[in-house]
Short mmCIF file of C-alpha atoms in Angstrom, two decimals:
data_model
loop_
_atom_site.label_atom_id
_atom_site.label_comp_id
_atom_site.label_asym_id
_atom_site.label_seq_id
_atom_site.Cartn_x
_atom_site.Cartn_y
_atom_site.Cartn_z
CA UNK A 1 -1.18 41.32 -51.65
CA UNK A 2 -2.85 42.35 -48.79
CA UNK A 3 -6.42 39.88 -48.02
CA UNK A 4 -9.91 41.89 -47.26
CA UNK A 5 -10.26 40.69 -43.45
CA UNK A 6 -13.97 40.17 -41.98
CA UNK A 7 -14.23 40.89 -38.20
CA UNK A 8 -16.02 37.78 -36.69
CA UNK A 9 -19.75 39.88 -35.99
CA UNK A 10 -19.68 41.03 -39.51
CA UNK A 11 -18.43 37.11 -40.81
CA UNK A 12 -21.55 36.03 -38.53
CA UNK A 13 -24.03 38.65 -40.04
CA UNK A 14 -23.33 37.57 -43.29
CA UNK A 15 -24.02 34.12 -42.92
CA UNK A 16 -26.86 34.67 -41.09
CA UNK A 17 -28.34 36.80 -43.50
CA UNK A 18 -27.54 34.43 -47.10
CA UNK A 19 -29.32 31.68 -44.47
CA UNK A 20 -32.64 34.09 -44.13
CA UNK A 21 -31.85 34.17 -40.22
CA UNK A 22 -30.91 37.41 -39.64
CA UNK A 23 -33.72 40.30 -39.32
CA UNK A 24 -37.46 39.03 -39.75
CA UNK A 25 -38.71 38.25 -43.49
CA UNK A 26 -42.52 38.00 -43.26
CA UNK A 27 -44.15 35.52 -45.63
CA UNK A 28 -46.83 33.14 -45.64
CA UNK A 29 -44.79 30.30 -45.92
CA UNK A 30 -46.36 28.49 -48.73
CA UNK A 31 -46.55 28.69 -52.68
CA UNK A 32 -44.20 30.88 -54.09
CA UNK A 33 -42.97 32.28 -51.36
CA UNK A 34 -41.70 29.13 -49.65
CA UNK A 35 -40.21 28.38 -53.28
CA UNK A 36 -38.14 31.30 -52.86
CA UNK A 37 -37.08 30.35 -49.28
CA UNK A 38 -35.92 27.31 -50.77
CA UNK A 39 -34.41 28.52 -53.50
CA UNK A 40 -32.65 31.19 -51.43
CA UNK A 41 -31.11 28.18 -49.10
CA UNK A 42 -30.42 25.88 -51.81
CA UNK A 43 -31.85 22.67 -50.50
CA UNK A 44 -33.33 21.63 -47.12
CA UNK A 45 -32.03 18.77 -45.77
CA UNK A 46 -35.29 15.53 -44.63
CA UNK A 47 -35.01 13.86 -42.05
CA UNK A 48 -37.35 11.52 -40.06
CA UNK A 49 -36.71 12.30 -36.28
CA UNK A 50 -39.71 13.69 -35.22
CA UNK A 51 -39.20 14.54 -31.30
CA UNK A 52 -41.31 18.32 -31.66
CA UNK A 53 -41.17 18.58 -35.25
CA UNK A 54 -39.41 16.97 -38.46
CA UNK A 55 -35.88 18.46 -38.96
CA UNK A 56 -37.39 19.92 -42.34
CA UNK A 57 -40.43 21.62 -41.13
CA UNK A 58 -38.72 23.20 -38.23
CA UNK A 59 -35.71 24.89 -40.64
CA UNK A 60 -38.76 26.17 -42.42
CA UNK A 61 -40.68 27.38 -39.84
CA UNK A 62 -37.99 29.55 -38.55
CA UNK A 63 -37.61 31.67 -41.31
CA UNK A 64 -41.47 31.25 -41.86
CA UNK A 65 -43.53 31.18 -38.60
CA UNK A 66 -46.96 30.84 -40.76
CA UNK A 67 -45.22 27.85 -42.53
CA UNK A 68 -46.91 24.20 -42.13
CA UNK A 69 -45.76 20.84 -43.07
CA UNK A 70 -47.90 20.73 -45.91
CA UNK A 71 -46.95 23.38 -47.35
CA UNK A 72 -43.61 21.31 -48.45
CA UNK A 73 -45.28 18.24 -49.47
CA UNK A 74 -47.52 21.00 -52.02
CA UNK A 75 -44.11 21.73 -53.31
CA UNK A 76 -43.01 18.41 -53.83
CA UNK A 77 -45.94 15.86 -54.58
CA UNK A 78 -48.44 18.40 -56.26
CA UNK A 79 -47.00 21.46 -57.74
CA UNK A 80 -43.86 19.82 -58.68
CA UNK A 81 -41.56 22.63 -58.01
CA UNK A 82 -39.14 21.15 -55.71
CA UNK A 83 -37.94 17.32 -55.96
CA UNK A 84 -36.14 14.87 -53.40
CA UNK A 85 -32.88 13.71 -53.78
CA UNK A 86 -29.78 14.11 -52.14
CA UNK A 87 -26.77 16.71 -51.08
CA UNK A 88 -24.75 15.35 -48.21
CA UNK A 89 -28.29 13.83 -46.86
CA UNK A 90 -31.79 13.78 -48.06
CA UNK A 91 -33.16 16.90 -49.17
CA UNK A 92 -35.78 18.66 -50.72
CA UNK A 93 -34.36 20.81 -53.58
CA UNK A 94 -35.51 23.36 -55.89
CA UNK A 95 -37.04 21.92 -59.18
CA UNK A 96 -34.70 24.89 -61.07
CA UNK A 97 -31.65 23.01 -60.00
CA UNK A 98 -32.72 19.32 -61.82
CA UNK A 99 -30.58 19.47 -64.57
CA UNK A 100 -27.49 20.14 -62.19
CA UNK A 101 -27.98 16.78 -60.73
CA UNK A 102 -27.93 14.80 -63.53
CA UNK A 103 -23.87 14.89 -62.99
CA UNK A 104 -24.77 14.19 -59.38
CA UNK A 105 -26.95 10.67 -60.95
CA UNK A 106 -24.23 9.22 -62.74
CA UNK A 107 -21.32 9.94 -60.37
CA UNK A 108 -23.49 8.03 -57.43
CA UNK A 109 -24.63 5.02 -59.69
CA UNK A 110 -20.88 4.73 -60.02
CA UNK A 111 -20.22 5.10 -56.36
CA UNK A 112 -23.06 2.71 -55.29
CA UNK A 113 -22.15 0.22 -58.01
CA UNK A 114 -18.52 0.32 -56.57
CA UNK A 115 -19.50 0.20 -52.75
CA UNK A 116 -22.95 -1.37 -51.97
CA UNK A 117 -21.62 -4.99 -52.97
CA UNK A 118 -19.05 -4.52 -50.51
CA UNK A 119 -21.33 -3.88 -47.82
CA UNK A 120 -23.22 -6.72 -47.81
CA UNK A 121 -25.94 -6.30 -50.11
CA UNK A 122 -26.46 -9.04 -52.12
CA UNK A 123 -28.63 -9.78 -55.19
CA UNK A 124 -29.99 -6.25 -55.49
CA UNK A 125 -28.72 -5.97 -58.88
CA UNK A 126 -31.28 -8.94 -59.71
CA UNK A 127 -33.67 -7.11 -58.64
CA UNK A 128 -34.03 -3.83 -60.99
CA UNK A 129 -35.48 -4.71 -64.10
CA UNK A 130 -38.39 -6.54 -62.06
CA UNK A 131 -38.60 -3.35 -59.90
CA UNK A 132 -38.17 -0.55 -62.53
CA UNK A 133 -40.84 -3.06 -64.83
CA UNK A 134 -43.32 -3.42 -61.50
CA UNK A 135 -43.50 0.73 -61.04
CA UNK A 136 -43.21 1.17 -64.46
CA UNK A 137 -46.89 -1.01 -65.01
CA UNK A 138 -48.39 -0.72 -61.91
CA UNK A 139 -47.36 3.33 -60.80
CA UNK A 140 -45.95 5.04 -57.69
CA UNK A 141 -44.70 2.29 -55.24
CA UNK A 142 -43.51 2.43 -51.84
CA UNK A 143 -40.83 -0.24 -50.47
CA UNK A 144 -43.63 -2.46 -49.52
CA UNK A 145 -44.61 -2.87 -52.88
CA UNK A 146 -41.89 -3.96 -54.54
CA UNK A 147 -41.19 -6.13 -51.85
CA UNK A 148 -40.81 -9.96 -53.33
CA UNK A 149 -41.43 -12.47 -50.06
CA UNK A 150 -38.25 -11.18 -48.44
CA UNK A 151 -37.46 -11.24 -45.23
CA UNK A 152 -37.59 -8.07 -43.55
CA UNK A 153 -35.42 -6.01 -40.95
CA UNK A 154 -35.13 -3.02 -39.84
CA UNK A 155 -32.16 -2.90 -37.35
CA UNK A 156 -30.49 -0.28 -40.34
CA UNK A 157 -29.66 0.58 -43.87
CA UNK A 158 -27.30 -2.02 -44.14
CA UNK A 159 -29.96 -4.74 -43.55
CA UNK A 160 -32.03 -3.54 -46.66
CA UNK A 161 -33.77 -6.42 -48.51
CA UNK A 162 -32.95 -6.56 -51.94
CA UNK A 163 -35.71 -4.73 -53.54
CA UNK A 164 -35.38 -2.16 -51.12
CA UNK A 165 -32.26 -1.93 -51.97
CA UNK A 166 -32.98 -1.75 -55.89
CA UNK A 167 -35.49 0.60 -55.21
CA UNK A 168 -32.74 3.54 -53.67
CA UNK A 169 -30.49 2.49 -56.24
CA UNK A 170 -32.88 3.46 -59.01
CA UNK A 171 -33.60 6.70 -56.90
CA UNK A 172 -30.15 7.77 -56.42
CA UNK A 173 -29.25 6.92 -60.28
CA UNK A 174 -32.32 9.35 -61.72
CA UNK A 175 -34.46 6.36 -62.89
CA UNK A 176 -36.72 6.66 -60.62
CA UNK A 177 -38.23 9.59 -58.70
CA UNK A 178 -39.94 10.53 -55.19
CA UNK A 179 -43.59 11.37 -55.76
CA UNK A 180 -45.45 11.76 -52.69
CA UNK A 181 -44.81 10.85 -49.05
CA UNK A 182 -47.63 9.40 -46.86
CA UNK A 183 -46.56 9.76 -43.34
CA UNK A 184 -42.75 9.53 -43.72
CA UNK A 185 -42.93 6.83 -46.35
CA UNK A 186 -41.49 7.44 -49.85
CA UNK A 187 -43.30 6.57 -52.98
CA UNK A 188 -41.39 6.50 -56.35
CA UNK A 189 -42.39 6.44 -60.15
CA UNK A 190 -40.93 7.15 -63.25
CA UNK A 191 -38.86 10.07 -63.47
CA UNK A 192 -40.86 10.91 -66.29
CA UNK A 193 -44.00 10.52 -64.62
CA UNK A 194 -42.98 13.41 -62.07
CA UNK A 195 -39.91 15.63 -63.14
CA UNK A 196 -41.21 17.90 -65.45
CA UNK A 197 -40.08 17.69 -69.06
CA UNK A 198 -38.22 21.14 -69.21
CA UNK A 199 -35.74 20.09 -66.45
CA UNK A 200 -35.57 16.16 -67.03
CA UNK A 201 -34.02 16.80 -70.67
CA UNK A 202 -32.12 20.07 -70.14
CA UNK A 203 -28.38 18.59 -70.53
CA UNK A 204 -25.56 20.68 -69.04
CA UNK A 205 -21.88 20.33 -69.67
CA UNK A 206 -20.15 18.49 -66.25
CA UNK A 207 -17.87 21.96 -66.55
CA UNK A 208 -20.74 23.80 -66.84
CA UNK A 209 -22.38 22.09 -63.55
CA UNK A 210 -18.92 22.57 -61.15
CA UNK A 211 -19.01 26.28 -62.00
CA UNK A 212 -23.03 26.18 -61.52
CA UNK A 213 -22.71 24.12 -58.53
CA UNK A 214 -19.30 26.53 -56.73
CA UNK A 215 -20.87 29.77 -57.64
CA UNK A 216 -24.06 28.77 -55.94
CA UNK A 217 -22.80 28.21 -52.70
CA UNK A 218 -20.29 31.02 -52.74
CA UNK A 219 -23.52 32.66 -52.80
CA UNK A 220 -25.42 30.72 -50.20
CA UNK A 221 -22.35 30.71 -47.83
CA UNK A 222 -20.87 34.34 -48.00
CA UNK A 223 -17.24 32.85 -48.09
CA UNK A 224 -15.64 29.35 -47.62
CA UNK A 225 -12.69 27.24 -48.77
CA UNK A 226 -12.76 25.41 -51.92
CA UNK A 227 -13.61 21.89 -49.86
CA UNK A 228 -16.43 23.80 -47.66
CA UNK A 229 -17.62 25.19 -51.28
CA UNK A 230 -17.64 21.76 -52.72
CA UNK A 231 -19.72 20.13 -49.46
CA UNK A 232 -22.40 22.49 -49.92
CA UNK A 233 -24.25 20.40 -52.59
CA UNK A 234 -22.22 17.44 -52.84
CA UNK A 235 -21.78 17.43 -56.38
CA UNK A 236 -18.21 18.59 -57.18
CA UNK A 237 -15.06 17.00 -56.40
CA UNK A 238 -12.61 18.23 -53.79
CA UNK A 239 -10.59 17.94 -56.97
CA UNK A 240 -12.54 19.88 -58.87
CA UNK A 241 -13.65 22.82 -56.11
CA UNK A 242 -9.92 23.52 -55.72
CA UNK A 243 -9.21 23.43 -59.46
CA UNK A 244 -12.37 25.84 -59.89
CA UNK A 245 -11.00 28.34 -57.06
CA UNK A 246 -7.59 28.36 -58.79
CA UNK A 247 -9.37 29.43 -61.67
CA UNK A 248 -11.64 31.71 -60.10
CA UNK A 249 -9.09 33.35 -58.41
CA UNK A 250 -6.93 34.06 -61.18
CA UNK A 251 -9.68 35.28 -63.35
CA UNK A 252 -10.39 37.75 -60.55
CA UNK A 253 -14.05 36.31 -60.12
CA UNK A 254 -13.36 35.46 -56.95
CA UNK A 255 -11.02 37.03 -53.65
CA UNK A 256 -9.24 35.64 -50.74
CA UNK A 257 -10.09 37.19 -47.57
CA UNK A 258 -9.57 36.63 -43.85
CA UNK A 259 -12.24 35.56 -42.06
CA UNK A 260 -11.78 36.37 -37.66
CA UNK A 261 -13.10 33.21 -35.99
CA UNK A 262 -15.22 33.31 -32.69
CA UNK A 263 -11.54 32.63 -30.93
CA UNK A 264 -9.76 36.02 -32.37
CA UNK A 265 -8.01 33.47 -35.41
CA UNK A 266 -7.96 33.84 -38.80
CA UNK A 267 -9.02 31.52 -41.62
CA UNK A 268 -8.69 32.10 -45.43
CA UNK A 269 -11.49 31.56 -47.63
CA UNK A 270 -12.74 32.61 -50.53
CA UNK A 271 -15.55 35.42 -51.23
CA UNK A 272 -16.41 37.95 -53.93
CA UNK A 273 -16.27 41.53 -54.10
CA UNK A 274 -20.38 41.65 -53.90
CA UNK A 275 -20.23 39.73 -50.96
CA UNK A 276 -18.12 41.95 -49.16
CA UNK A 277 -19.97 44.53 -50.21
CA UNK A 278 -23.67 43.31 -48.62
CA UNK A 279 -21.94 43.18 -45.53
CA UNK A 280 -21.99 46.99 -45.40
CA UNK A 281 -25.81 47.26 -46.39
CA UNK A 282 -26.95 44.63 -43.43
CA UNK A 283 -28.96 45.70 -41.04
CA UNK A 284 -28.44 45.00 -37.16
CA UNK A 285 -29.90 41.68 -36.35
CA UNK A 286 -33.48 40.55 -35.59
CA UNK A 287 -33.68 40.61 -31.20
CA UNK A 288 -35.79 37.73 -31.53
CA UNK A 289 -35.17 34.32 -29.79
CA UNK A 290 -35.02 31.51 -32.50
CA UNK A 291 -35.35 27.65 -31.84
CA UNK A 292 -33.52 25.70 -34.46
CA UNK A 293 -32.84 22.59 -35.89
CA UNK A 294 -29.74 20.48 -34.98
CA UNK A 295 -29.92 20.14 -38.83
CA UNK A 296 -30.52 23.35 -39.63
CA UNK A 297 -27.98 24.98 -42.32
CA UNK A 298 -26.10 27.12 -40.56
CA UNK A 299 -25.10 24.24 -38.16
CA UNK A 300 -24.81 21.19 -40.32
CA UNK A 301 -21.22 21.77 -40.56
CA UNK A 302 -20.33 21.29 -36.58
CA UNK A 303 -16.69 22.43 -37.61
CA UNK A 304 -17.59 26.19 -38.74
CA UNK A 305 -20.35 26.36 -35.81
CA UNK A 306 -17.41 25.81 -33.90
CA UNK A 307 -15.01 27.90 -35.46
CA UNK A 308 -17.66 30.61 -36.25
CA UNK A 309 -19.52 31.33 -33.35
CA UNK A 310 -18.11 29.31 -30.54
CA UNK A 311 -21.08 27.30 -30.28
CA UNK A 312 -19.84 23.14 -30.05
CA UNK A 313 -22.57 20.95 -30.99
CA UNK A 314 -22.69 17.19 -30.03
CA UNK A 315 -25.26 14.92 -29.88
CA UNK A 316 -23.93 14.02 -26.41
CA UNK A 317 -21.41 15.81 -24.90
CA UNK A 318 -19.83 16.06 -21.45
CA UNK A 319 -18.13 19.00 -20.31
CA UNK A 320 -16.72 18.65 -17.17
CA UNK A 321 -15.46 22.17 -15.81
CA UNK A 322 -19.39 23.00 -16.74
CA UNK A 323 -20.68 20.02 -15.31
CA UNK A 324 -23.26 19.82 -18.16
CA UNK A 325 -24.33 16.59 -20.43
CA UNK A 326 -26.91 16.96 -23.00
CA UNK A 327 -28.92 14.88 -24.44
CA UNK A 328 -29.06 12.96 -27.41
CA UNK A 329 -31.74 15.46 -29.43
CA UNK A 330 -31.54 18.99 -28.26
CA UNK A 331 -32.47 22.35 -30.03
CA UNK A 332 -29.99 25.26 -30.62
CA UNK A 333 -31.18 28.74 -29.78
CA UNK A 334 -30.38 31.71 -31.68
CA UNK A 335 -30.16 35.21 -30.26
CA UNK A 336 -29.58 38.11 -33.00
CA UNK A 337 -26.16 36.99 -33.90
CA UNK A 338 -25.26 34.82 -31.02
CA UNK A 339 -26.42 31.02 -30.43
CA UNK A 340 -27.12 31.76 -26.50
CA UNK A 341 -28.00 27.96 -25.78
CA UNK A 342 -29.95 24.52 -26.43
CA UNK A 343 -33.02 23.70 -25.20
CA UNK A 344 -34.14 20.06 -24.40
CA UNK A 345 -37.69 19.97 -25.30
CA UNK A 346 -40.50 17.31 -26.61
CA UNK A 347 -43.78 16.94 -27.96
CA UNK A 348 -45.70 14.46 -25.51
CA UNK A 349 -49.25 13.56 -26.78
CA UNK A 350 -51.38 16.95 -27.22
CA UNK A 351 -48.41 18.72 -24.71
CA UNK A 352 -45.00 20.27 -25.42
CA UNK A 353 -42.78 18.87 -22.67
CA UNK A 354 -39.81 21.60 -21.43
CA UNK A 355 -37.14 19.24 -19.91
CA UNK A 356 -34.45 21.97 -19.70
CA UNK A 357 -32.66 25.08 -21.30
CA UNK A 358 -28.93 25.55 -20.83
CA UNK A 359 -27.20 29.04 -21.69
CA UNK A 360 -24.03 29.43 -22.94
CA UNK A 361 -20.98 30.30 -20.89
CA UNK A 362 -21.59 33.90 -20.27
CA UNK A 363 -24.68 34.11 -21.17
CA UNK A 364 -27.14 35.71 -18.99
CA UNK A 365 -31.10 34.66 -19.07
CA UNK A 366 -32.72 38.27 -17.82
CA UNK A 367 -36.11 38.78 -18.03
CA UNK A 368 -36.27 40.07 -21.51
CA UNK A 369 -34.60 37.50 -22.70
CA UNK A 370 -36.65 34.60 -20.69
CA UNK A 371 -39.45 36.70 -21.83
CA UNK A 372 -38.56 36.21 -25.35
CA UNK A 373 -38.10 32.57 -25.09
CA UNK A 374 -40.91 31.40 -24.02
CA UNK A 375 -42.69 33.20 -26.88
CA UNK A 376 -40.60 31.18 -28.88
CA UNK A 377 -41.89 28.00 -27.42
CA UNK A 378 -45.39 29.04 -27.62
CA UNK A 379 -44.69 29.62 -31.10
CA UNK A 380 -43.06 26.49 -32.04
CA UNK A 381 -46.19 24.81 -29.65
CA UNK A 382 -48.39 25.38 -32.96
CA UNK A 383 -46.23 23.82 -35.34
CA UNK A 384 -45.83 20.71 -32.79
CA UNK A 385 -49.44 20.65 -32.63
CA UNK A 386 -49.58 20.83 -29.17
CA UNK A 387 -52.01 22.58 -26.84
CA UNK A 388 -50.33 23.29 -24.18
CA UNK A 389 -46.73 23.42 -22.78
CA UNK A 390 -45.33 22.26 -19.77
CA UNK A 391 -42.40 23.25 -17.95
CA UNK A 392 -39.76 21.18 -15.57
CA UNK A 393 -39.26 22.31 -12.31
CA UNK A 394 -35.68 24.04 -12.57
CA UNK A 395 -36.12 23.71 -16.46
CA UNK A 396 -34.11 27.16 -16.55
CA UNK A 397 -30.30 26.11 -16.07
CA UNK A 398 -28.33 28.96 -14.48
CA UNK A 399 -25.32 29.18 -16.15
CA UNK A 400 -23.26 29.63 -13.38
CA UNK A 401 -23.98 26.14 -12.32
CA UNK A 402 -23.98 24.67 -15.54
#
């Protein structure tokens, strides 16, 4: 049977669009609305690198450009419509998708039970019931807390005291639940204390939560293979993502279709019929220049960045017929459909520091599109809170010379 094929712009333009990136969505960036954005992504991933802005409040800023770190903490720590936990990282996650992680509790208490002794960690499990029982009488605790004359380090995860350690444990296993951040601390308490009681004791079927959990990011991804389908949230098994496509597929839920890579290939995936058929309602892409996350969504996975638009992320990488190294933190740049660069830049005190900006291969920086970056940057200088920004001589690589 012949397979639907999607021509690499329209595979990009897609994808784009199910990731809110590709024509201008205005917003205010808080409330509701930014529980829609997150609900429309599926999760944002945390993280605590902080060199212009968190990872987190960047992805959100560039689909919001009102949007302000607080705005996510609201969502979290006070309305209680979004929770922490994790995908393939830390994330912030819609509150609507709770129950759907209670499969996701139980299959990493089984994980961590299995692999944490292995790695060093001992007499954790000695601490829990003093840990749970010191939260559970005193409140919302932070690491510090719980902490029970221990010698602390902090050369990595793996050198974790043992409360600390009980502490993620009873995170990761649904006992226990982020509250509030201060800074880029965590505090925890009872799940009870903060899920609210709709979600916490709304049981779904483990069958119930693969087909939940596929579907979803069918929906969030435009098209994938059953392994890309099954990253998305980290809850399903490999196992189980191809044993749901079979299914899918046969029931004629689901297609296979072609999808052109950046390099003229092919790869087969899986989509659905309304899918295919957005593509032909999207509009022609937003003309604006976008700064982005290294963790933003649509280039988590460095394989499909790759594959998709010919844009090969590293956190260093040396290219020697372009004579180019970059550096260990550096911001992709997104052009309509087209990632035209990265942009090594950093908050320094009350001043946004621009160290350099490299184009693409073939991309050419006219004035338009100069123009149009540095109205990015001063932009992004209000989320960084900085007041002014400061350019390197040369900061603007040609990229004929790499």
């Amino acid at each position: 049977m012949h397979r639907p094929l999607l021509h690499n712009t329209d595979a990009r333009r897609l994808f784009l669009d199910l990731h809110l990136l590709l024509r201008a969505e205005p917003g205010p960036g808080r409330g509701r609305d930014l529980d829609e954005v997150l609900y429309r992504l599926g999760f944002v991933q945390i993280d605590s690198v902080n060199t212009l802005a968190r990872a987190h409040d960047l992805i959100l800023w560039s689909r919001r450009g009102q949007y302000r770190p607080r705005a996510l903490e609201s969502l979290v720590a006070r309305r209680r419509s979004a929770f922490e936990h994790w995908t393939h990282d830390a994330a912030a996650i819609p509150m609507a998708f709770y129950p759907m992680w209670q499969a996701k509790f139980a299959r990493d208490e089984a994980r961590m039970q299995a692999r944490w002794p292995a790695a060093g960690r001992p007499r954790w499990t000695d601490e829990l019931d003093r840990v749970l029982r010191h939260i559970a009488d005193n409140g919302a605790a932070c690491s510090l807390d719980v902490a029970n004359g221990e010698e602390r380090k902090s050369t990595g995860w793996w050198d974790w005291h043992p409360s600390k350690t009980a502490l993620e444990f009873l995170w990761r296993s649904g006992r226990l639940a982020v509250c509030h951040r201060k800074g880029f601390r965590k505090f925890y308490d009872l799940t009870e204390r903060v899920i609210p009681e709709a979600q916490r004791n709304h049981w779904i079927a483990d069958a119930d939560i693969v087909d939940w959990a596929m579907s979803a990011a069918l929906n969030r991804l435009g098209y994938g293979t059953s392994g890309e389908l099954a990253a998305f949230f980290e809850i399903v098994t490999r196992d189980e993502a191809r044993a749901w496509c079979d299914a899918a597929l046969a029931s004629g839920r689901i297609l296979e279709v072609d999808i052109e890579m950046a390099d003229g290939s092919r790869r087969r995936c899986f989509s659905t019929e309304a899918l295919l058929d957005h593509v032909r309602k999207l509009p022609g892409p937003s003309a604006r220049v976008r700064l982005l996350s290294p963790f933003d969504p649509v280039l988590r996975d460095r394989g499909r960045a790759e594959r998709l638009f010919g844009f090969h992320y590293r956190i260093e990488i040396f290219v020697p017929e372009a004579k180019r190294r970059y550096g260990y933190y550096i911001f992709p740049v997104l052009q309509g459909d087209r990632l035209i660069g990265r942009l090594d830049a950093k908050r320094s005190g009350t001043m946004l520091v621009v160290r350099a900006f490299w184009p693409e291969i073939g991309v050419r920086m006219g004035n338009a599109r100069t123009t149009g970056l540095m109205s990015e940057l001063e932009r992004v200088r209000h989320l960084a809170g900085a007041d002014t920004i400061e350019y390197a001589k040369d900061w603007l690589i040609d990229s004929a010379d790499g």
